[in-house]
Every structure is written in C-alpha cells, then in structure tokens.
Coordinates of C-alpha atoms in Angstrom, one line a residue:
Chain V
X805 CA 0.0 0.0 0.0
X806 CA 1.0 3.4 -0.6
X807 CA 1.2 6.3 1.6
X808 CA -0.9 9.4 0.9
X809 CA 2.4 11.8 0.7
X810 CA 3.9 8.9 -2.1
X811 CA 1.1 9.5 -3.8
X812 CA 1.4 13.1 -3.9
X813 CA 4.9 12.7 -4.7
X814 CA 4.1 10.7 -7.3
X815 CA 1.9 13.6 -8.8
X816 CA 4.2 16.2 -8.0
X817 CA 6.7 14.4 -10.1
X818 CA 4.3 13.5 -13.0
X819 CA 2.8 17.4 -13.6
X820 CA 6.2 19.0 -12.4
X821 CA 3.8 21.1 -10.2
X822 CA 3.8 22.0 -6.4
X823 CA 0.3 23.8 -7.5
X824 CA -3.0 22.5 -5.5
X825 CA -6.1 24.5 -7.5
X826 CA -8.9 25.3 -4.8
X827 CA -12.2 24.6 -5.9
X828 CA -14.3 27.0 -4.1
X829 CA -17.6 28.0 -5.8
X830 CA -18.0 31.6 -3.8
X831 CA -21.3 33.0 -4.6
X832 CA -20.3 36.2 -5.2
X833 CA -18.6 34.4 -8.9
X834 CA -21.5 32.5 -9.8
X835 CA -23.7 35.0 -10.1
X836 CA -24.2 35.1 -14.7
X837 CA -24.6 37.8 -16.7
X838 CA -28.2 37.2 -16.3
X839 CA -28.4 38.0 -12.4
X840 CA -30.0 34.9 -11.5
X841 CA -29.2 34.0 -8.1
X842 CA -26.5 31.0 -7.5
X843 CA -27.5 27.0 -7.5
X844 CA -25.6 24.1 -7.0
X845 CA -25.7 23.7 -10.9
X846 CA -23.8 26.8 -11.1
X847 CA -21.5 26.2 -8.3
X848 CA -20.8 22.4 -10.0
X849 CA -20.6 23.9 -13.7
X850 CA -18.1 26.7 -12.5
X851 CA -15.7 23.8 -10.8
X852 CA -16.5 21.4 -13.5
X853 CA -14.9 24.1 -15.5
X854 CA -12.2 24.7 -13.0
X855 CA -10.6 21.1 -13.1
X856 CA -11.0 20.9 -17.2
X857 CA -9.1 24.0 -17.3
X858 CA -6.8 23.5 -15.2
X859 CA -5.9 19.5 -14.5
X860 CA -2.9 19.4 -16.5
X861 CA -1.1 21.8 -14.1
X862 CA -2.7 20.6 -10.5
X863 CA -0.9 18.7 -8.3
X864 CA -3.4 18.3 -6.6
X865 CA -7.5 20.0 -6.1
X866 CA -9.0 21.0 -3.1
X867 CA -12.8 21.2 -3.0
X868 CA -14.3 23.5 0.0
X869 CA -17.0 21.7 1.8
X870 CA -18.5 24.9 2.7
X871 CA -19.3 26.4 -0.5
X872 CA -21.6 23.4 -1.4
X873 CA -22.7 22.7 2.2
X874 CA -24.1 26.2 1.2
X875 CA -27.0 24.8 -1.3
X876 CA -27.9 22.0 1.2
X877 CA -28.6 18.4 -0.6
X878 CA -27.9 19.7 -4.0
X879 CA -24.6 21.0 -2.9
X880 CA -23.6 18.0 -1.5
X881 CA -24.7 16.2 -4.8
X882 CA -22.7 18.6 -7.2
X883 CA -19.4 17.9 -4.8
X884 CA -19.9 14.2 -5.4
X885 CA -20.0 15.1 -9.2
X886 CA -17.1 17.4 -9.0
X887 CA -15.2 14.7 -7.3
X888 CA -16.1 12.0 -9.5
X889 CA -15.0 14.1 -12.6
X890 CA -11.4 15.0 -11.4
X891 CA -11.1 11.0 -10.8
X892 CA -12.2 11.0 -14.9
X893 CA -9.8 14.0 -15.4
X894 CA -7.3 11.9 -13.5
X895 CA -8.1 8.9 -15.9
X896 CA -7.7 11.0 -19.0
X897 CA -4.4 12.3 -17.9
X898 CA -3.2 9.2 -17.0
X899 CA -1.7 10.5 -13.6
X900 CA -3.9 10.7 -10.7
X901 CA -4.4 13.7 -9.2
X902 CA -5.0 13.7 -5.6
X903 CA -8.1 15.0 -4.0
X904 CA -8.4 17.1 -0.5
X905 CA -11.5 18.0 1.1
X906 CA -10.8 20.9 2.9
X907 CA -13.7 20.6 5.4
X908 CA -12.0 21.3 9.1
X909 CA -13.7 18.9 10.7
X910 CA -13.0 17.8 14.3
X911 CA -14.9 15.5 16.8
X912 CA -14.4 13.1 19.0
X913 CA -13.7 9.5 17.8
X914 CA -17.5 7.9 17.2
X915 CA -18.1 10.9 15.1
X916 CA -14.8 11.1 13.4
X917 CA -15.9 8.0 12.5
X918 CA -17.8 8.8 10.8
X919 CA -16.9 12.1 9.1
X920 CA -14.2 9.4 7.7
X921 CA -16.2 7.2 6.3
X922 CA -18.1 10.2 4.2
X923 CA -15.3 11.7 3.4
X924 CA -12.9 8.8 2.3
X925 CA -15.6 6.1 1.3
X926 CA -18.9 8.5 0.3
X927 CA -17.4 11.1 -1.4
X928 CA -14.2 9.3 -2.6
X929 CA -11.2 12.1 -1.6
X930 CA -7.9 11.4 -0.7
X931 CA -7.6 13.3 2.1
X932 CA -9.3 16.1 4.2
X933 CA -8.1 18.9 6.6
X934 CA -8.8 19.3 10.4
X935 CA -8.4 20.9 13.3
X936 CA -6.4 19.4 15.7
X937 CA -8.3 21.1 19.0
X938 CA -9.6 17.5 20.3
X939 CA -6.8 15.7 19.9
X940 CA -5.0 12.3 18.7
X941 CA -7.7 10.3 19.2
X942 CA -9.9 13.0 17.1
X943 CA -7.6 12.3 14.4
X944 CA -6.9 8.5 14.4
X945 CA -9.6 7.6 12.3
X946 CA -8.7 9.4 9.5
X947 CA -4.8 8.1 9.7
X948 CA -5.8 4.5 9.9
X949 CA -5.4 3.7 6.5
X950 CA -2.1 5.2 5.3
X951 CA -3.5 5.2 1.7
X952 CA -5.6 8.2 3.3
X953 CA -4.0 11.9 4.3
X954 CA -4.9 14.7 6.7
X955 CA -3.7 18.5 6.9
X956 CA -3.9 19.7 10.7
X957 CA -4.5 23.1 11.1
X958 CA -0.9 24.3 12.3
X959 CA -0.9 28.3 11.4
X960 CA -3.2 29.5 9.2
X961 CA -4.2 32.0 6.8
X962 CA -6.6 34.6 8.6
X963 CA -5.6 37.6 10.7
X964 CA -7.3 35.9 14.0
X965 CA -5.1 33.1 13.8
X966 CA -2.8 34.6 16.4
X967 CA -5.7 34.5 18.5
X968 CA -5.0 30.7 19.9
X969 CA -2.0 29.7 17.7
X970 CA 0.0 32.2 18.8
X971 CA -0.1 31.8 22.7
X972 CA 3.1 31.0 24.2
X973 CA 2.5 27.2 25.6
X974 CA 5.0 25.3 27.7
X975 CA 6.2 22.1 26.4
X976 CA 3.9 20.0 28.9
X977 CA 0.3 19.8 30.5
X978 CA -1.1 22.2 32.8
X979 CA -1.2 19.9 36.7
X980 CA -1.8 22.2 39.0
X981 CA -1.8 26.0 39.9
X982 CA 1.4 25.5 41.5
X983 CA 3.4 23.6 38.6
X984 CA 3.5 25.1 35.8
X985 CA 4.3 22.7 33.9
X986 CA 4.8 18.3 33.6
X987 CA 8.5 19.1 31.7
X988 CA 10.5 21.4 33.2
X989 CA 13.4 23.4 32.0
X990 CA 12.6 22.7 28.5
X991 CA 11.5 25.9 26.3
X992 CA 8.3 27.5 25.3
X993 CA 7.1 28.1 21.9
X994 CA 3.7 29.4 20.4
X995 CA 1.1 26.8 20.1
X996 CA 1.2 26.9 16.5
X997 CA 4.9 25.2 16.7
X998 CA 3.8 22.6 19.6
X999 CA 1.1 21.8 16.9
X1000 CA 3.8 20.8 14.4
X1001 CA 6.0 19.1 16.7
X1002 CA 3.0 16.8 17.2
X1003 CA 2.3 16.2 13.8
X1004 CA 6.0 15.4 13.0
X1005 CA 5.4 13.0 16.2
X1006 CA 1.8 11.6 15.1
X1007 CA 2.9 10.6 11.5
X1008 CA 4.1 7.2 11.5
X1009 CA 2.2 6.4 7.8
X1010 CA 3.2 9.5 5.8
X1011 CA -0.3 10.2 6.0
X1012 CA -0.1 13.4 8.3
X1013 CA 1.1 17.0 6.5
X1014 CA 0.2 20.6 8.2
X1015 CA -1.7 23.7 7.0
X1016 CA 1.1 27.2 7.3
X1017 CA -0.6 30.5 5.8
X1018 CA 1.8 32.2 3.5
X1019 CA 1.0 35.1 5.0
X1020 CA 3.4 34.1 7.9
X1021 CA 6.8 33.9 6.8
X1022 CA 8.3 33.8 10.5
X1023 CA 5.9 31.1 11.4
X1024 CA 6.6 29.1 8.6
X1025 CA 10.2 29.1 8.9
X1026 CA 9.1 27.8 12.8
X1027 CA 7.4 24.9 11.6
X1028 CA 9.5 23.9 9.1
X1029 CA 12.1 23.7 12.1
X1030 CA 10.4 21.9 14.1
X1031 CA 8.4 19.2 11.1
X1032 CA 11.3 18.6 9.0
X1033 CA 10.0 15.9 7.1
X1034 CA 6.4 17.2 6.6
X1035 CA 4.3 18.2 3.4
X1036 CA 3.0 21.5 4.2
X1037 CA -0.2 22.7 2.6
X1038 CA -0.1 26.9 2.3
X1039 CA -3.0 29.0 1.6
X1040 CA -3.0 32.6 1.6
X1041 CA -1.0 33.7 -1.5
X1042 CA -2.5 35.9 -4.1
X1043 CA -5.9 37.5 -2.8
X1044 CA -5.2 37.4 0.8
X1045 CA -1.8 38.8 0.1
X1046 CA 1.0 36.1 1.2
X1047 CA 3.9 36.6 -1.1
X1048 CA 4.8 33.6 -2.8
X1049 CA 8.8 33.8 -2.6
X1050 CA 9.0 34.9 0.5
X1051 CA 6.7 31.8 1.7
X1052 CA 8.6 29.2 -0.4
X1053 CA 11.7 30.6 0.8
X1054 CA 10.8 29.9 4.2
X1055 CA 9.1 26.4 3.8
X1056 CA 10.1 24.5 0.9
X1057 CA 11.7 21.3 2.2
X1058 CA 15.7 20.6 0.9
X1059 CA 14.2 18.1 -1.6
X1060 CA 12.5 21.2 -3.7
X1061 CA 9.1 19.5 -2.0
X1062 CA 7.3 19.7 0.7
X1063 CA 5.2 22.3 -0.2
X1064 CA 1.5 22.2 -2.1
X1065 CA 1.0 26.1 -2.6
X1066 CA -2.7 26.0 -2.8
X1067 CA -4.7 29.0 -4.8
X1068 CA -8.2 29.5 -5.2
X1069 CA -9.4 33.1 -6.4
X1070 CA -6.4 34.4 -8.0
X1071 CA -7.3 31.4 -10.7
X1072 CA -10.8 30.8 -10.8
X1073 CA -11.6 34.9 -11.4
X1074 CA -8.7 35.2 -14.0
X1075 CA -10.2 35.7 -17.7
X1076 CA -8.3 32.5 -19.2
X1077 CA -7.4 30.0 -16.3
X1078 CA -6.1 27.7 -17.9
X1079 CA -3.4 30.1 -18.4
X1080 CA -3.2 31.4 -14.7
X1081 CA -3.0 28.0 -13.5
X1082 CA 0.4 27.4 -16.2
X1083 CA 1.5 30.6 -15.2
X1084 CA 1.4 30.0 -11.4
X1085 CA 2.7 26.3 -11.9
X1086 CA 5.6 28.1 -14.0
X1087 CA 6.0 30.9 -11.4
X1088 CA 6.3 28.7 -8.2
X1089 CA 8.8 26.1 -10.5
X1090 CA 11.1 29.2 -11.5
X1091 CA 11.5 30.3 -7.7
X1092 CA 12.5 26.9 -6.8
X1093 CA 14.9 26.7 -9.5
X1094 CA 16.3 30.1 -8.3
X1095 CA 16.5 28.5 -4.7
X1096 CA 18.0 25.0 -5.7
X1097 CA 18.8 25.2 -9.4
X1098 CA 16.6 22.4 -10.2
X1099 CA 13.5 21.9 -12.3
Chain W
X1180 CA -34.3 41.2 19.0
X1181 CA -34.0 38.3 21.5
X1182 CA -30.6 37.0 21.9
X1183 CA -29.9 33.0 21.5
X1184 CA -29.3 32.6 25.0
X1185 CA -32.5 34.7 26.5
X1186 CA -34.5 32.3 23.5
X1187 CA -33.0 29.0 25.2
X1188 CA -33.2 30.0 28.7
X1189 CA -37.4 30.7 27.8
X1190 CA -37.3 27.0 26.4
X1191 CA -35.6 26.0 30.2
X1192 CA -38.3 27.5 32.0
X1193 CA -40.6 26.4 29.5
X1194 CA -39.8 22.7 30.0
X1195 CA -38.7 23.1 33.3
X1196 CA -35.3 21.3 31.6
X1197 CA -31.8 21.1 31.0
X1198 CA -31.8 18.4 29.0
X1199 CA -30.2 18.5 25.2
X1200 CA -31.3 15.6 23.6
X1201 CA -28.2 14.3 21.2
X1202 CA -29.8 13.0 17.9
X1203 CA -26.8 10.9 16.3
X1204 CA -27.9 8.8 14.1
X1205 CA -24.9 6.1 14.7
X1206 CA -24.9 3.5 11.7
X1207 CA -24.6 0.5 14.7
X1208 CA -28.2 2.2 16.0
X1209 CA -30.0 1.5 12.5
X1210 CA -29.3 -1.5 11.8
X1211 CA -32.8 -3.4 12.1
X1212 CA -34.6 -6.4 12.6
X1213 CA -34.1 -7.2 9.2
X1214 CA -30.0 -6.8 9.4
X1215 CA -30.9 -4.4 5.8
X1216 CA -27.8 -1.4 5.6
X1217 CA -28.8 1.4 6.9
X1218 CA -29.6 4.8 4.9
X1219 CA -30.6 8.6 5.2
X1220 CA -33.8 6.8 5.4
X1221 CA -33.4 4.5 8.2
X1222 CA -31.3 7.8 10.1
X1223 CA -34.7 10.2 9.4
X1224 CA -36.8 8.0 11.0
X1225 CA -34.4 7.0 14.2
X1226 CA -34.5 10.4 14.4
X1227 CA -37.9 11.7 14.0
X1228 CA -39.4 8.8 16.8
X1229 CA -36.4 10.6 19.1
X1230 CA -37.8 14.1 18.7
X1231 CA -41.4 12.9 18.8
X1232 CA -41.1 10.6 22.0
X1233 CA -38.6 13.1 23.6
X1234 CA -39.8 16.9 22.5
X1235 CA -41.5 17.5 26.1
X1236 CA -38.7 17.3 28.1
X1237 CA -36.0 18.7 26.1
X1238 CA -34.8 22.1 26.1
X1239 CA -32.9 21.9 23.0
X1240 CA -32.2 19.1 20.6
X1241 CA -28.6 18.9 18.7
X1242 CA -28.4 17.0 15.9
X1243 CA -24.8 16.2 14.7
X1244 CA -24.1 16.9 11.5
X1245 CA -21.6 13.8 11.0
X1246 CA -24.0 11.2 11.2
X1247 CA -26.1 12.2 8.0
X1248 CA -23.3 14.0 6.1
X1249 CA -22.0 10.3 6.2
X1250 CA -25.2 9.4 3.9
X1251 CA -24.2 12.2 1.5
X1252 CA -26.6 14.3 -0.3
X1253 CA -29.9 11.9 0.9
X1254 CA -28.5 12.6 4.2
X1255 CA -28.4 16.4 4.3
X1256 CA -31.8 16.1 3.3
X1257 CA -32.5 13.7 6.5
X1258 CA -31.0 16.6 8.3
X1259 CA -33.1 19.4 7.1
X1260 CA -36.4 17.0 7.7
X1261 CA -34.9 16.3 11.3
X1262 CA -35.0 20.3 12.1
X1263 CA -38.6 21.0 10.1
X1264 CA -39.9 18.3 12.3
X1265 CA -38.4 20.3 15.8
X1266 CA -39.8 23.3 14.0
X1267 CA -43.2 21.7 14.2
X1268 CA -42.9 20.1 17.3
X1269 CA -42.6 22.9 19.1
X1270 CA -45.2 24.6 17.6
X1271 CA -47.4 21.5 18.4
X1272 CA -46.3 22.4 22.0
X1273 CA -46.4 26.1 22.0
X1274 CA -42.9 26.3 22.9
X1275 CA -40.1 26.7 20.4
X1276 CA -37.3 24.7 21.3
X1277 CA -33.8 25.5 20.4
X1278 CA -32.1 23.7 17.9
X1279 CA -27.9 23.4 18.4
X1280 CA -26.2 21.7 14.8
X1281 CA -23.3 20.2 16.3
X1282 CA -20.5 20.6 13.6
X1283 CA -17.7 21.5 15.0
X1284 CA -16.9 24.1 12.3
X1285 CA -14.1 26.5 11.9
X1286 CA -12.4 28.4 9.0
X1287 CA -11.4 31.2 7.4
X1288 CA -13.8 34.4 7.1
X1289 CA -15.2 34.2 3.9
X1290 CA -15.5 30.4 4.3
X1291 CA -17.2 30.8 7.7
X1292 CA -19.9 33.0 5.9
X1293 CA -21.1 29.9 3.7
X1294 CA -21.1 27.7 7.2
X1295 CA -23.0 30.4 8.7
X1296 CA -25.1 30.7 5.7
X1297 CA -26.0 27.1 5.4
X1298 CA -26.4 26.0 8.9
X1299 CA -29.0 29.3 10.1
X1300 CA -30.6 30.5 6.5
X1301 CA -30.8 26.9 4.6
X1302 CA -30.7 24.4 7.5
X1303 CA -32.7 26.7 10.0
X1304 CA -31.0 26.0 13.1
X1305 CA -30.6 28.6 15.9
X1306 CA -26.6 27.8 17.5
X1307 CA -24.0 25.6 16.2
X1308 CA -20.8 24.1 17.7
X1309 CA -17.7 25.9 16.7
X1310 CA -13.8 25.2 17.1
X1311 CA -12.1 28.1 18.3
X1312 CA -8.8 27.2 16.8
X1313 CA -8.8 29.9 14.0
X1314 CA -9.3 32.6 16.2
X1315 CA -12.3 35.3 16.6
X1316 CA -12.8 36.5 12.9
X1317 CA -13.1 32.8 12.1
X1318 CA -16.3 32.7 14.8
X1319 CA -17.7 36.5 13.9
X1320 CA -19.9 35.4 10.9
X1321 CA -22.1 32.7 13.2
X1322 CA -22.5 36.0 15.8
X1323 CA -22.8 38.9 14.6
X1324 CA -26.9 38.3 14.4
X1325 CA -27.5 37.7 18.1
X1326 CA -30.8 35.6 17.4
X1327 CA -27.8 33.0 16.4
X1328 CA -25.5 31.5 18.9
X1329 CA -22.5 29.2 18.8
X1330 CA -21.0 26.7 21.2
X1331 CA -17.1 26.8 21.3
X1332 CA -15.0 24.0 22.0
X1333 CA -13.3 24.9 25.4
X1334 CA -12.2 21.7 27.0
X1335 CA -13.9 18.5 25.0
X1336 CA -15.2 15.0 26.9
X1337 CA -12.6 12.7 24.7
X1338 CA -9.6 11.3 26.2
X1339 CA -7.2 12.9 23.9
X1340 CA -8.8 16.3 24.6
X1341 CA -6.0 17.0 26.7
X1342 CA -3.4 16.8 23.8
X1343 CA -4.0 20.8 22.9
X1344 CA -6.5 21.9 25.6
X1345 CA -4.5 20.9 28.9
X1346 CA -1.4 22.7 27.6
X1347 CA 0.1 25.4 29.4
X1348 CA 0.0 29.1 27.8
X1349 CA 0.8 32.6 29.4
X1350 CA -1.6 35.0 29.2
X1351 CA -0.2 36.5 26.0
X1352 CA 1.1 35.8 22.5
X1353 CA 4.2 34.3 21.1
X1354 CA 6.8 37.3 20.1
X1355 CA 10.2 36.0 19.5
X1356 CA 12.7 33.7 21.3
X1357 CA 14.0 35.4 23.8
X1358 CA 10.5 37.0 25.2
X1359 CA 8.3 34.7 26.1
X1360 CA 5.3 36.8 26.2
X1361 CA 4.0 40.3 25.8
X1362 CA 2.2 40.4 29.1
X1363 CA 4.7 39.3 32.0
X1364 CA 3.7 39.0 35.1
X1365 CA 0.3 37.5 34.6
X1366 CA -0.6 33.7 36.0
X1367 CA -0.2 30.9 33.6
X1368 CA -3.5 28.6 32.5
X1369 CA -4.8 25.6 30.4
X1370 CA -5.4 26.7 27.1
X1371 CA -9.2 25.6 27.5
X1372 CA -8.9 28.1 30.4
X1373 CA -7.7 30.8 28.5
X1374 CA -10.1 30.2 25.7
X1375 CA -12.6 30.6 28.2
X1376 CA -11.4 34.1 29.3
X1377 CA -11.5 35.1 25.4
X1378 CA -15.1 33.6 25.2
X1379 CA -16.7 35.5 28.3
X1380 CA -14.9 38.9 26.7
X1381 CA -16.1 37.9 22.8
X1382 CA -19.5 37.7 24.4
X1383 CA -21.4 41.1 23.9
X1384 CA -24.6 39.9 22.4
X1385 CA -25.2 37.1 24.9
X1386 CA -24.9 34.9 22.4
X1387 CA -21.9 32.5 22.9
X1388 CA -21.6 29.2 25.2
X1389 CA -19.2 26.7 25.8
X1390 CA -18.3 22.9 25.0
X1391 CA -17.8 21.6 28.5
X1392 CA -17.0 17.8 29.0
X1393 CA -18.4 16.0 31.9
X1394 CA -15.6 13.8 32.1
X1395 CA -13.4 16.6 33.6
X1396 CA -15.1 18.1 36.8
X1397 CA -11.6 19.8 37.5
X1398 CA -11.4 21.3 34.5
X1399 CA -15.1 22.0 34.2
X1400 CA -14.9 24.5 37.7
X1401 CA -11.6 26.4 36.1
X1402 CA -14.0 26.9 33.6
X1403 CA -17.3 27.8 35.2
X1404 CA -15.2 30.8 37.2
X1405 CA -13.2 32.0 34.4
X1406 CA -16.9 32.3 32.1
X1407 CA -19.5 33.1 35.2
X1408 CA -21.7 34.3 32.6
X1409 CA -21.3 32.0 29.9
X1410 CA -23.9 28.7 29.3
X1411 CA -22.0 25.7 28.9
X1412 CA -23.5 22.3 26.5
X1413 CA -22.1 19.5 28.6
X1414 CA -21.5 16.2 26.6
X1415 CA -19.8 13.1 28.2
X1416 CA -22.5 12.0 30.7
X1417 CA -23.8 8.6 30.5
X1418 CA -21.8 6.7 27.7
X1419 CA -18.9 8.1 27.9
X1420 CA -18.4 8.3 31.7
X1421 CA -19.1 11.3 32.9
X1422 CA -21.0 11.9 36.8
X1423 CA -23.8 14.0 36.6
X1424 CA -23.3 15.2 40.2
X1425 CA -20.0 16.4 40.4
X1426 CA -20.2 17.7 36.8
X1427 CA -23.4 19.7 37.5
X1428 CA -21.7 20.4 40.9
X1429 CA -18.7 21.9 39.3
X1430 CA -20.5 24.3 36.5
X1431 CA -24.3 24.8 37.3
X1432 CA -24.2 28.7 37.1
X1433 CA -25.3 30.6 40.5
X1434 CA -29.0 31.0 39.2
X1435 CA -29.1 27.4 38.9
X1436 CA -29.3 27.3 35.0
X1437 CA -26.3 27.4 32.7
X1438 CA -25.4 24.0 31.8
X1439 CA -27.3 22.0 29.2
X1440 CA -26.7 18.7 29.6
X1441 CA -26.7 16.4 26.5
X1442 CA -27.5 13.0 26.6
X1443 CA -27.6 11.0 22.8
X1444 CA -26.8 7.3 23.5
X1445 CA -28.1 7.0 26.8
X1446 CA -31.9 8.7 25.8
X1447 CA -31.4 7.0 22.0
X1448 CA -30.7 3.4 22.7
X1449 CA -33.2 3.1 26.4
X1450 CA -36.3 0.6 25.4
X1451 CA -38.5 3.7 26.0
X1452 CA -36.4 6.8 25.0
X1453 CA -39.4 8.9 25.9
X1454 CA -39.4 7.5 29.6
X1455 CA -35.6 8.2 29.7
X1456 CA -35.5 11.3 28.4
X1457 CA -38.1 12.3 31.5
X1458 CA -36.4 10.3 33.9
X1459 CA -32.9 12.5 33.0
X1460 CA -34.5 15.8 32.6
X1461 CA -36.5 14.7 36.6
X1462 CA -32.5 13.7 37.8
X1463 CA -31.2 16.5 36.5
X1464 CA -33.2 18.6 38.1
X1465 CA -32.8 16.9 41.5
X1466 CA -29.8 17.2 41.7
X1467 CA -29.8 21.2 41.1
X1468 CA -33.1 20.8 43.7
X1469 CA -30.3 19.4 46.3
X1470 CA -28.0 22.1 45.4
X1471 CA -30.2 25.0 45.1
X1472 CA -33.4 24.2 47.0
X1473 CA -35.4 24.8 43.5
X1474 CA -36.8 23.3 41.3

C-alpha cells in the first residue's frame, strides 16, 4: 500500500507542479450575466470548468465543503459530481491527481468515524483537513489507513489566527496552579509550533502534513524547524496577500518539495485559467529553480 | 431582537429542563430487525421517533451533523427533515425549542460565511458548535446576528482532549525567542482556560456558550469561574463516563441554570427513550433541587 504523501509525490513528479487548485464555488462568482441567483448547478458547472481547465497543471485539487454545504442536498450532490469528474480527469491524464476536502472537521472519535467514512468512502477524496483542537484520538480515524492523508490546522491564513496559535504554551500539560508545567526546563514556543512538533510525532504512515498560511513567513520558517520531514499545505497567496517567494523561501523542504501552494481566487476569477493555473505552476517552478537550481 | 441565550433559557423555564437531547444517528443504532444497511432513510426515522417521544422534556435538541453527512446528499436532506420536524414540534407544544447543529466548524472568514449561511438560513438552526482554533474572525460570521449562537470548544469529553486543551499558555502571545510573552507577570493557565477568558470577553450579544466535558469536573470549575456568565452544552454523561453530580456540581451557574446537559446514546438506545429522556430531565433537576433548593 502506498502512503498518501507517495502518492502526492508521485503527482508532484508527474505534472512538475507543487500547484494545489482550490475549488471554491463563492457566490459572489457564480452569479451570470443574467443575475439569477446562484445554485448548486452553477457552483458544479463553475468547478467542472475549473478542473477541465486546469488539471494538466494541479498537483493536486482542493474542493471546500462549505461552499456546497451552502446549497444543502444539492450542494452535497454537485461535490460528489465534482469529485467524480477530477477522478475522470485523472483517468484521461493518466496521472492521478490527488483530491483534498478541505472541510475542518474535528470531533471526538465515534463521530470522526464517521466524518471518515463520508469523506474517504462516500465522497471518494484522498484526504481532508482538520483541526487538531480535540486531539490524537480526534484524528486516528482518518490516519488509519495510510492510503488516506490529513492536513492539521498548524498556522493559518486569517488575521485571527494569532488569537490561539500564537499563545506562548510550555512544552507539557497544565497539573496544577502550583506547577507550571509536567517538563520542566525545556522551552516555550507558540502553540502553532507545539502543533507541528506533534504532527511530525503523530505521522508514523506518511499520511499526516500541516496547513502554514503564506502570509506568515516567520511562522513558517518555525514549523519547518520543528516538522522537517512534513508536506505543508499553504494558503494565503495571491488574494489574501502572502507573497509567494517569500513563503517558499521559508518552507520548501531541501528536496524542492514539501510544499502544495494552494490557490483559489487568484485562478478561478482570472479571464483564461487555464493560463493562470500554467502561469502560477511556472512561477512557483522558477523560484524553486532560483533556490536549488533544479526543475 | 432576542438573543440565543434569552430564547433558550425561555425553552428551560418552558420545560422546566436542561436536558439536550443528542440525535446521532450512529450506523450501529439503525441496523434493524431485518440486518438491511442502513440509509438517510433509516437515520430520518431514528431520528424523528427521538424528537417525537422526547420533545417535552428537552430544552434543546442537537443533531450532529456527522452522522447524515455520512449518507451524503440523501443525508443532508435527513437533516433538514430532522430540524422541520423540531420546527413543528414545538409549535405543536407552544414552545419553540432551540435547535444546536453540532459541527464542530471553523475556517477562514469568507468560508465561515457559507457555514453560517448554510447552517442558520438553509438548515434553519438557531446555535452551532464551533472550534475556536482559528481565532475570533473565524467565529464573527455565526454572531454577529444575536438571534444565532454558537458553542465553542473549550475543554472536549474525549480522552485525547488533553493533547492541545491541557497545555500550558501565558496570558499572551508568542513574540520572539527570547520573550516569552508580551504580558509578564500574569498567571499561567490551560489553554481551554484561557479560551474561556477570550469567550466570556467575545460575548457582547449574549450569544456564545461553551463545549464543557463531563468527564473533567476539575477542569469544568476552572471553567465555570473564568466564564461566570457563559452557558455551557455539557457532553460526556452517560456513555462516555461522565457523573452528573460532580459535573453539575462543578458548573451549574449561581441562578441554577447554565449547563445544558446532553445526553444522545443513553436517551437513544433506552427501550422507551421517551421515559428516559423524563427520567434524565426529573435527575437533573434533582440534583440542582439538592443544590439549590429549586426546582
């Protein structure tokens, strides 16, 4: 059996792309030129669209579960559909392109359970994002097969991410109020970093990789520190404003890898994007050649 | 306008209740007579004899979102039949009763829109669970209409809650490595502690609770004085292990209300859920009787 991240490799290697294309129907872009409000036939046509477009250059797509929760029944229908057509996209190509859901999710285990099996078996993705507030245990179910990935939440994207990630956390539990901590004389480090020690700990499978914004260069440099050997999945460039050099400089792992730069807007709004997608492939390939003189 | 909380605490007078009846449709609970698979069939009608046999003596049903996303789109559509029916329900009782989607969502701004959007305008609930992981802009879409309420994850009833939740943070963010936070001088805490502090300051509307495990009375009094104000939905009790006692001991607010104590397996899976379900609801408030001298 093969590990999600060999997988991934595998892609990586076959499209020469660390590109990940997010599939997320916003209403705002599927109003028409004819005003009509949004459906989940327009949100499926506009990704159907999306992955024709731009398969060739995707290492890998990432559908947003909220954008189709959004239309209820029919939205969860038209996901099904867009998943099933990058699998024939994949076919066509010859080169399967791997799937994430990026859907959050977090629970304890009987409802992880659960949230697997729809995920995984229902919906037929490769692997799916979460939070990693519970837990281990909250994230054991979807590790279990190591065909099958997960991004944790590690730092992300948004301005209130500092909120919780970046509180200063002893290594160790809380006890008491008189013990500050279970390990002492080690050193303290934001949350966000404990986060990625723990994932670098948890993944046994080469199933486990981490979410770091691009709009955090500092942070990113901190998790790459501390999660070596870790695929990193990095939102934030383009319309949220992470700059993409800056981020790859700071996170790309020494084998050129390591890093699935995922954007979303910046492609589905362009006029041709097909020729963003290229473009953005081409862009991220060119830095990395300026980094390690390798293509 | 009447906030979330002044709605549900209506419904707990109303039913003289502080009950939450869990409806989780678990695959294991469908299985029938006749050893068929279950479906989003099989989960609607679990379902809809629980809110039928159980609708007097709850003050507030949650329905998990897990356990019909797992039937994909025929199971959203389970869902949204599972909430019309409360909506009727409680109109057949004359007292509308609070409806909590237990999702345990969390993401970025413009994502958290099409949560909100889905779970209040297209699924019609009134408060949904939330993980505070991302920060406050990640929660301001679900509150910024205080009809709406959320439930954050503070400290969680699993085992491995206390992977991220019992770690040790000083009051104050991450800067660099040789400060280890911006505010010295202040008492260190568990992080659910401290997301408790953040959660009785985001709380303007009176529109935001907290996820309190009965499995941790410890944790659950830290809690109770760091949010005085704050009502907490209590899983863990029953199945999972939690005491009712010293749970409602450790974070029944000083009017006696407060804490809305779920029970899903325990009510689900009785020979007579609506008997259990007014046993509980009678236990519960015995206990607060012993405490309070009220009833």
């Amino acid at each position: 059996m093969e590990s999600f991240f060999s997988f991934l490799e595998r892609r990586v290697d076959d499209s020469s792309s660390l590109l990940c294309v997010g599939l997320d129907p916003h209403i705002p872009d599927l109003i028409g030129a004819d005003g009509h409000s949004p459906t989940a036939a327009s949100a499926l046509d506009f990704c159907l669209n999306l992955v024709k477009q731009t398969a060739p250059y995707a290492a890998a797509f990432k559908p947003n579960a909220a954008f189709f929760e959004v239309f209820g029944a029919d939205g969860w229908a038209a996901l099904k559909q867009v998943i099933d057509a990058i699998h024939e996209e994949s076919n066509r190509l010859g080169s399967k392109i791997p799937i994430i859901l990026d859907a959050k999710r977090g629970d304890i285990a009987s409802t992880a359970e659960a949230y697997a099996k729809s995920a995984f078996e229902n919906l037929g993705v490769d692997c799916i994002t979460l939070s990693p507030y519970l837990g281990k245990d909250s994230i054991e179910p979807f590790i279990k097969n190591q065909e099958k990935g997960v991004f944790l939440l590690c730092k992300t994207s948004n301005p209130g991410s500092g909120d919780l990630q970046d509180l200063t956390v002893d290594r160790g539990r809380w006890m008491d109020e008189t013990k500050q901590s279970t390990v002492n004389g080690q050193r303290s480090m934001p949350l966000y970093e404990y986060v990625a020690h723990l994932a670098q700990q948890w993944n046994t499978k080469n199933n486990i990789g981490l979410v770091v914004g691009a709009t955090h260069t500092d942070a990113m440099k901190r998790v790459r520190a501390a999660a070596p050997d870790l695929w990193f999945l990095v939102p934030g460039v383009g319309t949220q404003g992470g700059d993409l050099e800056s981020a790859m400089r700071a996170g790309l792992g020494q084998d050129g890898r390591g890093m699935l730069i995922n954007v979303s807007r910046s492609i589905a709004r362009a006029d041709n994007p097909k020729r963003a997608a290229a473009e953005m492939r081409d862009q991220i390939l060119e830095i990395r050649s300026s980094m390690f003189g390798k293509r």
